[in-house]
CSV table of C-alpha atoms and ligand atoms in Angstrom, one decimal:
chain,number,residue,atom,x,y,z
A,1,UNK,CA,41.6,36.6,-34.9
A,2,UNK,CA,40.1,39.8,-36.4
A,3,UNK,CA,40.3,41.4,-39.3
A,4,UNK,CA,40.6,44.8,-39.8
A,5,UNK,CA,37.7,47.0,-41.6
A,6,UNK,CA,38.3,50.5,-43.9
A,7,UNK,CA,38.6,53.8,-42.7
A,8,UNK,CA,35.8,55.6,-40.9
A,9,UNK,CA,34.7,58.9,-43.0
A,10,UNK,CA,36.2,61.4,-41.6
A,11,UNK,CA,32.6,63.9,-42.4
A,12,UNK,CA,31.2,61.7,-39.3
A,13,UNK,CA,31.3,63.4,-35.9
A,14,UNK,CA,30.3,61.6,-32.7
A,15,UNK,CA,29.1,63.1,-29.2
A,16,UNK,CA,28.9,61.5,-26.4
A,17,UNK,CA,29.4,58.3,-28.4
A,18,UNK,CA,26.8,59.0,-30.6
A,19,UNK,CA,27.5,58.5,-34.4
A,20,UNK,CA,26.0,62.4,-35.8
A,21,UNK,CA,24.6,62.4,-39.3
A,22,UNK,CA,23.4,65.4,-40.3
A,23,UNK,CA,23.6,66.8,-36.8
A,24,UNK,CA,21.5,64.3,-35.8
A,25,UNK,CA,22.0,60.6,-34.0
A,26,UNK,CA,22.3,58.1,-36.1
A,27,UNK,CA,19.7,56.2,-33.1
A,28,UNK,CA,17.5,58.9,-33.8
A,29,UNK,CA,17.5,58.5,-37.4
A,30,UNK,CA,16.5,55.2,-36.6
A,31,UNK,CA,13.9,55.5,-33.9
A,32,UNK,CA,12.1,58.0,-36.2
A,33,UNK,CA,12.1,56.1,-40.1
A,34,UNK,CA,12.8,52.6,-38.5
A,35,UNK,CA,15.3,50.1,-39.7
A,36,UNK,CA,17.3,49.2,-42.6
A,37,UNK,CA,17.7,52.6,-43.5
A,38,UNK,CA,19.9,54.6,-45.5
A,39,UNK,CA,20.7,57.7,-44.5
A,40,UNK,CA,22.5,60.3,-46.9
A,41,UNK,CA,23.9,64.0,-46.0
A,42,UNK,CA,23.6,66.1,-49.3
A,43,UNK,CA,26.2,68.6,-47.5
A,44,UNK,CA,28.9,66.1,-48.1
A,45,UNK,CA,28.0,65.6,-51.1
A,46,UNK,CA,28.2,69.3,-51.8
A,47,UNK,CA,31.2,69.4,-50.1
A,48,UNK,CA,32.6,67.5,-52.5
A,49,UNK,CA,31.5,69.2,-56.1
A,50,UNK,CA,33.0,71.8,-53.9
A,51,UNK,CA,36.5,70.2,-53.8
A,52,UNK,CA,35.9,69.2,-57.9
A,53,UNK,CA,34.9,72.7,-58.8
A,54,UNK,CA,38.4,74.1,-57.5
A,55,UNK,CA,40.5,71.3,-58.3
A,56,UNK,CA,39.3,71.5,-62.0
A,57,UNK,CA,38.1,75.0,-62.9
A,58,UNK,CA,38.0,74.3,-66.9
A,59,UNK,CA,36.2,70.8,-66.6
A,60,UNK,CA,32.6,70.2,-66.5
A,61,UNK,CA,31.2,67.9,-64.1
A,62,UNK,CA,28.6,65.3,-64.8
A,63,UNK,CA,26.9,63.1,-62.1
A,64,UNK,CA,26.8,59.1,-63.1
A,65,UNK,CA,23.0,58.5,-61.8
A,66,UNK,CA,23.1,55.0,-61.5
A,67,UNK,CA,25.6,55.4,-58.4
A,68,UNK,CA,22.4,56.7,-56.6
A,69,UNK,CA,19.2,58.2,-58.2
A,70,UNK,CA,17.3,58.9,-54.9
A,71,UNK,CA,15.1,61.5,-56.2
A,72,UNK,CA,15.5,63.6,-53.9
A,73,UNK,CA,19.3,63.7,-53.9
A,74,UNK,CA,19.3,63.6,-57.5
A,75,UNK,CA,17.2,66.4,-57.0
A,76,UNK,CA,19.5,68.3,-55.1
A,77,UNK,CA,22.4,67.3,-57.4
A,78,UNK,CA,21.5,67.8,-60.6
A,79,UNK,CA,21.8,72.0,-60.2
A,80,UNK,CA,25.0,72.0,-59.0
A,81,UNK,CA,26.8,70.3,-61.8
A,82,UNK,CA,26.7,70.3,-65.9
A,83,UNK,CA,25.5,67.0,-66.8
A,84,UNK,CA,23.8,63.7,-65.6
A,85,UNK,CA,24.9,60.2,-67.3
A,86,UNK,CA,22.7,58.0,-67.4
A,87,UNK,CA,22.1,54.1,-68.4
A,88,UNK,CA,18.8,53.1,-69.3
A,89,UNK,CA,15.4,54.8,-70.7
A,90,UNK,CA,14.5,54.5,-66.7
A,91,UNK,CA,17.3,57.0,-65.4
A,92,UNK,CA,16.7,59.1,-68.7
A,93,UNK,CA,13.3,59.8,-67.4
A,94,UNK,CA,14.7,60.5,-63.8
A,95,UNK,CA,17.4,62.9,-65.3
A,96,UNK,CA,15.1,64.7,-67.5
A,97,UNK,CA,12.6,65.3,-64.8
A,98,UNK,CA,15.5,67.5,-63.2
A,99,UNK,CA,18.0,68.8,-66.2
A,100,UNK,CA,18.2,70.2,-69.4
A,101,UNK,CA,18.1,66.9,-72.3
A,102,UNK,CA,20.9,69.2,-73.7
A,103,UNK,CA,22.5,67.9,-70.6
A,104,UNK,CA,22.5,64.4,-70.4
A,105,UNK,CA,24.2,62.0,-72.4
A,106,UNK,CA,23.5,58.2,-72.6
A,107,UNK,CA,25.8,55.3,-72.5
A,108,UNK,CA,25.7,51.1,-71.7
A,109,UNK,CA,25.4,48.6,-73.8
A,110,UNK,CA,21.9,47.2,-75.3
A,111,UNK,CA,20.0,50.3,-75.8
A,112,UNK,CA,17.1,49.0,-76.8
A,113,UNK,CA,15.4,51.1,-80.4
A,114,UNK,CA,12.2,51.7,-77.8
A,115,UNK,CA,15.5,53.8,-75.4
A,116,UNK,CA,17.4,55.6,-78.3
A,117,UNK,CA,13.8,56.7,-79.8
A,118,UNK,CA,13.7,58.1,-76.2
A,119,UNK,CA,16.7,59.9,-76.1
A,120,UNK,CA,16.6,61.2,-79.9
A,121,UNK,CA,13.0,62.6,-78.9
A,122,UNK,CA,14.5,64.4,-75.8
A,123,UNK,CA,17.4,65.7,-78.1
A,124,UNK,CA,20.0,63.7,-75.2
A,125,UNK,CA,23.2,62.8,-76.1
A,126,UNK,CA,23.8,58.8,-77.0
A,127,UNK,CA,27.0,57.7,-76.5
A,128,UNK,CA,27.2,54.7,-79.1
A,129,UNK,CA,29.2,51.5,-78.1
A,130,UNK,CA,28.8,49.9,-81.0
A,131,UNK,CA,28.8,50.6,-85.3
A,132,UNK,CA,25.6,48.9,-84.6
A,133,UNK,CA,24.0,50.7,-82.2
A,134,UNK,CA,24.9,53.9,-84.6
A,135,UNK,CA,22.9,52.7,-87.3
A,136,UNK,CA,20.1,51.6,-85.5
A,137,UNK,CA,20.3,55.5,-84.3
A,138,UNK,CA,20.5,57.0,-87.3
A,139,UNK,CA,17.8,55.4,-88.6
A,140,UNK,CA,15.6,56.1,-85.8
A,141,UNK,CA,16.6,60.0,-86.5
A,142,UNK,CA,15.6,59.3,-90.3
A,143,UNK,CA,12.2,58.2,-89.1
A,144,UNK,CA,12.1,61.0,-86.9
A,145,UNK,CA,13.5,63.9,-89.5
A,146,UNK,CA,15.7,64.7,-86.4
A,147,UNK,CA,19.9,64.6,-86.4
A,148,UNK,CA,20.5,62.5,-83.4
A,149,UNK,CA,23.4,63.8,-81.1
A,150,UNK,CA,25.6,61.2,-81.1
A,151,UNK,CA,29.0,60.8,-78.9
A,152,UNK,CA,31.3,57.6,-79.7
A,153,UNK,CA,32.1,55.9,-77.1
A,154,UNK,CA,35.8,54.4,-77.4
A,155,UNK,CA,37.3,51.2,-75.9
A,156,UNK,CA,40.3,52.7,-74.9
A,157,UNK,CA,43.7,50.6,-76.0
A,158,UNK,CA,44.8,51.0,-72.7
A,159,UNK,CA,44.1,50.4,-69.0
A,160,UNK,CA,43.3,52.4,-66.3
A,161,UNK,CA,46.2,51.3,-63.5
A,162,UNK,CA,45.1,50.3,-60.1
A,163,UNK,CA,41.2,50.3,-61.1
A,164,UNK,CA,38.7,48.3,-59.0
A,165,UNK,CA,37.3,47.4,-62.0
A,166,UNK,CA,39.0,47.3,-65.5
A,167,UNK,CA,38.0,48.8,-68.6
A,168,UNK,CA,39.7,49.6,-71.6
A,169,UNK,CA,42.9,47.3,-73.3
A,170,UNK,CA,40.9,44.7,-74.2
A,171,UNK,CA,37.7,43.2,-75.6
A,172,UNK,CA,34.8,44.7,-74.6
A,173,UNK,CA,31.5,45.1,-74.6
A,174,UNK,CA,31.7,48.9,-74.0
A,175,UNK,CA,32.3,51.2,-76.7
A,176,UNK,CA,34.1,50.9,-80.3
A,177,UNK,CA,38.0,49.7,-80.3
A,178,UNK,CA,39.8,52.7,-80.2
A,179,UNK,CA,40.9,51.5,-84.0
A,180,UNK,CA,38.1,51.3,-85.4
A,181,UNK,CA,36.6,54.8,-83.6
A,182,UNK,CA,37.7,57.5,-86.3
A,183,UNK,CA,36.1,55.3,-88.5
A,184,UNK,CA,33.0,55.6,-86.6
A,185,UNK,CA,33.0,59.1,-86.4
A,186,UNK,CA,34.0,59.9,-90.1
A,187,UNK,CA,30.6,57.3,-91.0
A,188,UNK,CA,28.2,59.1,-88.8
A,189,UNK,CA,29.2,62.4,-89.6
A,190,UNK,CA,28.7,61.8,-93.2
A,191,UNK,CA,25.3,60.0,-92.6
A,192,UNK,CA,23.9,63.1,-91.1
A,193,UNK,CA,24.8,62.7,-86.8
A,194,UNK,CA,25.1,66.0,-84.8
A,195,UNK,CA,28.7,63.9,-83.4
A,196,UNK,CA,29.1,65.6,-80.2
A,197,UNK,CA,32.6,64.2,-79.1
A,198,UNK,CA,34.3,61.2,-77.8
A,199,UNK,CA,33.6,59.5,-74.7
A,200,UNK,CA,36.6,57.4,-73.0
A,201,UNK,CA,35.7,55.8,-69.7
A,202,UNK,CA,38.8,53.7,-68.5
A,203,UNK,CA,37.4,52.2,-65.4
A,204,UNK,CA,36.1,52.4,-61.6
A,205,UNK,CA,36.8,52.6,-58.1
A,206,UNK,CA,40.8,54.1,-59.2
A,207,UNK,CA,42.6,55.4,-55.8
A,208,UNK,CA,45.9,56.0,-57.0
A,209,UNK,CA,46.2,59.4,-57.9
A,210,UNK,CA,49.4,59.1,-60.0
A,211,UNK,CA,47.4,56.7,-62.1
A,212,UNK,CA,44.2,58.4,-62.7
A,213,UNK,CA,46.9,61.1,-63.2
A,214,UNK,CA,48.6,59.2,-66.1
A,215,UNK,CA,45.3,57.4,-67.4
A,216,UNK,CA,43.9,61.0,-67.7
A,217,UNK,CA,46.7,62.1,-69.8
A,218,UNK,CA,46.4,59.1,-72.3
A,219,UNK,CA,43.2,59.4,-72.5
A,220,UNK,CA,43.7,62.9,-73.8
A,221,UNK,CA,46.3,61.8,-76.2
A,222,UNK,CA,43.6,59.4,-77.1
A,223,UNK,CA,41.2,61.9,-77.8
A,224,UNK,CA,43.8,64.1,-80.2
A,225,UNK,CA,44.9,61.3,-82.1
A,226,UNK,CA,41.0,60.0,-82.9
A,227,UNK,CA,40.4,63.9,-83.6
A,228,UNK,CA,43.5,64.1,-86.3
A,229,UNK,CA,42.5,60.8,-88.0
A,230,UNK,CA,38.4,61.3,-88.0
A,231,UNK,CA,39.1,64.9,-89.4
A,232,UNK,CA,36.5,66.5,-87.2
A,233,UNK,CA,37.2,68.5,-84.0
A,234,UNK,CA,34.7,67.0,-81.1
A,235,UNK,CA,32.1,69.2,-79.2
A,236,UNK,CA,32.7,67.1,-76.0
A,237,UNK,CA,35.8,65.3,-74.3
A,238,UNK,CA,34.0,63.2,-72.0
A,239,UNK,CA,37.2,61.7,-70.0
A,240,UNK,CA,35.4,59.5,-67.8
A,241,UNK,CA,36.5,59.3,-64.2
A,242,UNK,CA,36.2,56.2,-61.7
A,243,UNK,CA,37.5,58.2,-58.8
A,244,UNK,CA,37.7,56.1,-56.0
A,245,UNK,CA,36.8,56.3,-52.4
A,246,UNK,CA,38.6,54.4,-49.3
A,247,UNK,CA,36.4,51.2,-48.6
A,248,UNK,CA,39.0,48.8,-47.0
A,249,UNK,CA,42.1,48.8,-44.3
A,250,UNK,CA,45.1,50.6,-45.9
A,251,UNK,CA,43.0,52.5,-48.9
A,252,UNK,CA,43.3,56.2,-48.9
A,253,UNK,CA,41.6,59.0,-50.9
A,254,UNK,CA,42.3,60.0,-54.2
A,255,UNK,CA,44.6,63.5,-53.9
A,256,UNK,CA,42.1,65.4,-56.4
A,257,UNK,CA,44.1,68.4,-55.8
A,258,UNK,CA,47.0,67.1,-57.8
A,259,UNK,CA,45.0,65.0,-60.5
A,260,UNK,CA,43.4,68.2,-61.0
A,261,UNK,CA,46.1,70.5,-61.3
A,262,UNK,CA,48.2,67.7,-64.0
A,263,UNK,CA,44.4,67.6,-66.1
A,264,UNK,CA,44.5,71.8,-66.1
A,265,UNK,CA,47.8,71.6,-67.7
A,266,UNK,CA,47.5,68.9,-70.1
A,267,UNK,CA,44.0,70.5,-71.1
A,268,UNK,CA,45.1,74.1,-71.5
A,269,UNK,CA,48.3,73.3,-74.1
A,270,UNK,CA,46.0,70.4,-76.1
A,271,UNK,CA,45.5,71.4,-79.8
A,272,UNK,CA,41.5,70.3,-79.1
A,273,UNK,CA,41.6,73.2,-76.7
A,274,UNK,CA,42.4,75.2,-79.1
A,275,UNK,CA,39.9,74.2,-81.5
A,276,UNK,CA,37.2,74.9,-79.1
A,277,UNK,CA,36.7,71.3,-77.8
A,278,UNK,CA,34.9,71.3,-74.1
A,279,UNK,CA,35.6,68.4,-71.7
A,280,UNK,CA,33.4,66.8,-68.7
A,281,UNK,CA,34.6,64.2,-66.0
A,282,UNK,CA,31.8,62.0,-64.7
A,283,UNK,CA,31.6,60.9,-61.1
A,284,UNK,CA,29.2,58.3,-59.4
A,285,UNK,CA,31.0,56.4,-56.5
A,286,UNK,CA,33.1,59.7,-55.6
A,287,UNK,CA,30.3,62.6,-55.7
A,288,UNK,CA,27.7,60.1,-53.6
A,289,UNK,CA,29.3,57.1,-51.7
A,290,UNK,CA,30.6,58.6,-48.4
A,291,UNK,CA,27.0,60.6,-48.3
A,292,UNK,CA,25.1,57.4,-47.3
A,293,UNK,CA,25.5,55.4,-44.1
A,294,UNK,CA,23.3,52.1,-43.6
A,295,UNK,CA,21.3,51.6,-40.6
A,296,UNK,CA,20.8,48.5,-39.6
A,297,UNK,CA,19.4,46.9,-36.1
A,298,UNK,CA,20.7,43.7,-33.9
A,299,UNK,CA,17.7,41.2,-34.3
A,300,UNK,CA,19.6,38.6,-33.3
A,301,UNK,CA,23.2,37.7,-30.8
A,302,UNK,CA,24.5,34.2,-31.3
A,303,UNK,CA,27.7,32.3,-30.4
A,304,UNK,CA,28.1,29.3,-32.6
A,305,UNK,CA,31.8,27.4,-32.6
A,306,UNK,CA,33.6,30.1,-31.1
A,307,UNK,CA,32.6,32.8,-33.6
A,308,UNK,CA,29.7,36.1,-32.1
A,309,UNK,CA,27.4,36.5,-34.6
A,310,UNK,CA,25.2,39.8,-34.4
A,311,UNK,CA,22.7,39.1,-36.8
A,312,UNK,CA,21.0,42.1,-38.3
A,313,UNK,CA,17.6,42.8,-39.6
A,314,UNK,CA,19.3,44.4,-43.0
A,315,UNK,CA,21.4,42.5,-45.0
A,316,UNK,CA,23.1,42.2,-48.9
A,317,UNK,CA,19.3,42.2,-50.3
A,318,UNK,CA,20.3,46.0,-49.0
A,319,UNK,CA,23.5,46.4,-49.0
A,320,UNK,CA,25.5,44.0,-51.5
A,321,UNK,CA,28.6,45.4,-51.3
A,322,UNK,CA,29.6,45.5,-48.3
A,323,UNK,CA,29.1,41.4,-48.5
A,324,UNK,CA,31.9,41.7,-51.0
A,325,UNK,CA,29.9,40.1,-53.9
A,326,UNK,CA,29.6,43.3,-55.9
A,327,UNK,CA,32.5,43.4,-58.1
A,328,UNK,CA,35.5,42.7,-55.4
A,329,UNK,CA,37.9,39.6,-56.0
A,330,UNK,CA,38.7,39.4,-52.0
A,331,UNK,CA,36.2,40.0,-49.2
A,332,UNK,CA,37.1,42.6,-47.3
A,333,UNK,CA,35.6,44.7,-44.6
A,334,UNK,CA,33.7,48.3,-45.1
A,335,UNK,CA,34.4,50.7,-42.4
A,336,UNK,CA,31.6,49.8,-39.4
A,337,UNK,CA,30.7,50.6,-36.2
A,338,UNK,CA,28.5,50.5,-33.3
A,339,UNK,CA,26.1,53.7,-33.4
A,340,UNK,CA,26.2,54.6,-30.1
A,341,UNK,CA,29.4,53.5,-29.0
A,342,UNK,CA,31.8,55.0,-31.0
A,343,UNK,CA,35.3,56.4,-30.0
A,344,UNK,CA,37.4,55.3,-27.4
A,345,UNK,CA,35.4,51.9,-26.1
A,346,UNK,CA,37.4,49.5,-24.2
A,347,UNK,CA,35.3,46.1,-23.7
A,348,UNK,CA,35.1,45.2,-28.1
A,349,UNK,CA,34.5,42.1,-28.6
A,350,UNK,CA,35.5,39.6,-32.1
A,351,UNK,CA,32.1,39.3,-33.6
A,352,UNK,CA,30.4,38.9,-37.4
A,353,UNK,CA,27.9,40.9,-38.3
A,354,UNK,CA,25.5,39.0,-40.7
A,355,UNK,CA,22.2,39.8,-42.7
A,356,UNK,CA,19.1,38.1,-42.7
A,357,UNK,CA,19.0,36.2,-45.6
A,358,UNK,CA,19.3,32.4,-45.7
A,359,UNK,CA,22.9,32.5,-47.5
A,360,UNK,CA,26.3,32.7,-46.0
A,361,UNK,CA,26.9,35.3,-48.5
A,362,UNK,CA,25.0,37.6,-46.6
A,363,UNK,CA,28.0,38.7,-44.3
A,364,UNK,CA,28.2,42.1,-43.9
A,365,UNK,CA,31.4,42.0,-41.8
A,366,UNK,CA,33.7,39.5,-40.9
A,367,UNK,CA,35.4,38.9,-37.8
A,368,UNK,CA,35.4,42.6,-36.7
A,369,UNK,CA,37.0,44.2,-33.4
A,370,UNK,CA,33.4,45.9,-32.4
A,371,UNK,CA,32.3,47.5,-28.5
A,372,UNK,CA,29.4,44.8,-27.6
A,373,UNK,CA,26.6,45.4,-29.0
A,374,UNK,CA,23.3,43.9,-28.1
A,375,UNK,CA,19.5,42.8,-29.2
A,376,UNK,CA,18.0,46.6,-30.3
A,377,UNK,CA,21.5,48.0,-31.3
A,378,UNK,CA,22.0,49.7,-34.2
A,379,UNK,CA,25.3,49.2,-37.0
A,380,UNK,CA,26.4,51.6,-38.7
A,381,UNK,CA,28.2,50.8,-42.3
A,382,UNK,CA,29.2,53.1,-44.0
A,383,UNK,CA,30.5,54.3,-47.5
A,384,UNK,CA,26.6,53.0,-48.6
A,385,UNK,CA,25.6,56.4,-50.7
A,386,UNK,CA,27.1,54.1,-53.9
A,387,UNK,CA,25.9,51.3,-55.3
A,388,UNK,CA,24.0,50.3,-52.0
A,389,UNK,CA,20.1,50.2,-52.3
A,390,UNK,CA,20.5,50.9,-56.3
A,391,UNK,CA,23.3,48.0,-56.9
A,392,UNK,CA,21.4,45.5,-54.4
A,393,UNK,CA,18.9,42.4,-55.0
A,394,UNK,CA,16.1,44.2,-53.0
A,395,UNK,CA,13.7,41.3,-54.1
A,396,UNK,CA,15.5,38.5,-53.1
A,397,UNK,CA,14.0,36.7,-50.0
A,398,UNK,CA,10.9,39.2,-50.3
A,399,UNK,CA,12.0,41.2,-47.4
A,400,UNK,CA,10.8,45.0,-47.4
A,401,UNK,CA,12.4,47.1,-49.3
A,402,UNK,CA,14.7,49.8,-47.1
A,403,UNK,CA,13.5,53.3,-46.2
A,404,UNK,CA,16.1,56.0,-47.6
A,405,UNK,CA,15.6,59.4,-46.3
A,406,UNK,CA,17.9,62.5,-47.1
A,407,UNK,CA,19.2,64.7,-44.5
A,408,UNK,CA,17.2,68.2,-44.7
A,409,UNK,CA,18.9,71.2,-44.6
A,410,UNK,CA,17.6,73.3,-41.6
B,501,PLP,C1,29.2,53.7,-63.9
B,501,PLP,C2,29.8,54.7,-64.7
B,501,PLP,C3,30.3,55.9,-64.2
B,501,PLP,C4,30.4,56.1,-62.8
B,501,PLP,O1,31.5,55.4,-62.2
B,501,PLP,P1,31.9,55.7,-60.7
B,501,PLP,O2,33.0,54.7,-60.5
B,501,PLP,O3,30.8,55.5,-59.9
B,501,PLP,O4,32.4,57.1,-60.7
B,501,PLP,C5,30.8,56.8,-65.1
B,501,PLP,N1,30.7,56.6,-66.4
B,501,PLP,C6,30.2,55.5,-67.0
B,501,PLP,C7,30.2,55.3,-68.4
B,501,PLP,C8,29.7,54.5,-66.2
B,501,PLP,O5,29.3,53.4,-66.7
């Protein structure tokens, strides 16, 4: 029995049964950079700022670099929106290399004095998670004779519905409890912090729109009430995001359209608004994950029990979501395909396609409805422009890294 796999992006065109990335063969790809690869189109990631920049015309746009800090896509990122997030001294350094510090704020847990020296150096913006992590800040500043720009980061009291991942509600090793947050803020200021706003992120992977819809709206309300009780009007409303993106049978995209349109409202009759507060959204998975397509070659064809195994030369040292062991509950199957054979094929065949690694973990899909694909053959899965060669134990099993090349512009 198969099982059914996500949704094919629709940005992919095929000729001739060839899967086209950047108006090129996915085989070609391939035949000229080898295999694993990753592939990623920036034009679909433009395309989607694009879609952001109309859908919310009075919200700033950040980019979440840890969902893929390719340089060269960061590269080609970083001009076309306001801000870059990152999570570690490491991405700093990558984000400064291509934005303004002014630019770039800081969250995650554990910021090490060595990292918040960093930032308060640069002049970035550190979104504290902790009272903790504050004072360590401002004492770093004091040594420094320099005001750190500080955000607070709240733990939201409430959930983001229909998340992949949950944030916010509950204890957490992200941000300060939204009771305790005015607090915060009233401390800081008094101690000396340039406070540059609030920051609320609510969770990941979100795909239904009427929630994000809601969640946004809370976390507004959030935002006014901290305001009222701190007595200080934030810089920055930094509303998080977590848009999702359609990885498994039955999952469709976020309508940004309409989450836009309810966020334009909301923000244009808040008091904060009217106070002068500015507000951003921050995007990983959504800007960057349907960019990226993994490239991966049959090394191996095998029947064992009943079951085709096409056994590939990449794997979840690669690619560790599509295994499933990257933050999903049930293992499902990411949209795949054979690259050469797409569209209407008749003769598909039950098979699994598995990585190289010596685990049974290192499934890549299970018990997929495929055309029959041979020793050479290249598989395509897609969606990997998130949280695939960034989020993935490269080093396990000492295998070579994977080659990531960017789609020029001609
Ligand atoms: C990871 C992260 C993001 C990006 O999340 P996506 O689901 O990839 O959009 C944004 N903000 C914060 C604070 C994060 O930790």
């Amino acid at each position: 029995m198969s099982k059914p796999f996500g949704p094919l992006p629709p940005e992919f065109a095929f000729q001739t049964g060839e899967l086209i990335i950047g108006g090129r063969a996915a085989t070609a790809w391939v035949a000229e950079h080898g295999s694993p690869l990753f592939v990623y189109d920036p034009a679909i990631v433009e395309a989607r700022i694009a879609a952001f920049r109309s859908a919310f015309p009075t919200i700033d746009l950040h980019y979440a670099i840890k969902a893929n800090p390719h340089a060269a896509l960061l590269q080609t990122i970083a001009p076309l929106v306001d801000g870059l997030d990152v999570a570690s001294s490491g991405e700093l350094g990558k984000a400064l290399a291509v934005k303004p510090a002014g630019s770039i704020s800081f969250a995650g847990p554990g910021k090490r004095d060595t990292e918040l020296k960093a930032a308060i150096v640069a002049r970035a913006t550190l979104n504290v998670e902790s009272e903790g992590e504050a004072t360590r800040a401002l004492a770093i500043g004091d040594q420094l004779g320099i005001a750190p720009r500080l955000a607070v980061r709240v733990n939201p009291d409430m959930e983001l519905k229909g998340s992949g991942m949950k944030m916010g509600g509950r204890p957490s090793p992200f941000g300060v409890d939204a009771e305790r947050a005015a607090g915060l803020v009233k401390d800081i200021v008094k101690r000396g912090a340039d406070w540059r706003g609030f920051h609320i992120f609510a969770g990941s992977q979100a795909l239904d729109s009427r929630a994000l819809i809601e969640t946004q709206s809370a976390t507004l309300a959030l935002a006014e009430r901290l305001s009222g009780e701190a007595g200080h009007v934030p810089a920055v409303v930094n509303l998080g995001g977590g848009f999702g993106i359609p990885y498994f049978h039955g999952d469709t995209p976020v309508d940004v359209a309409a989450i836009g349109a309810a966020l334009t409202e909301n923000v244009a009759i808040s008091s904060l608004t009217k106070a002068g507060t500015a507000y951003a959204i921050e995007l990983g998975r959504w800007l960057v994950g349907e960019s990226g397509v993994y490239l991966t070659r049959v090394v191996d064809r095998k029947q064992s029990r009943g079951e085709t195994f096409l056994i590939v030369d990449g794997g979840l040292h690669h690619q560790l979501a599509a295994s499933g062991n990257f933050g999903t509950v049930v293992r499902r199957n990411y949209p795949v395909a054979v690259a050469h054979q797409m569209g209407d094929v008749p003769d598909a065949e039950d098979v699994s396609v598995v990585g190289c690694l010596c685990t049974p973990l290192d499934r890549l899909a299970d018990r997929v409805l495929l055309p029959a694909a041979n020793v050479g053959d290249v598989i395509a899965i897609f969606l990997a422009g998130a949280y695939g060669a960034t989020a993935s134990p490269s080093a396990f099993l000492g295998h070579p890294a994977p080659v990531e090349v960017l789609v020029q512009r001609s």
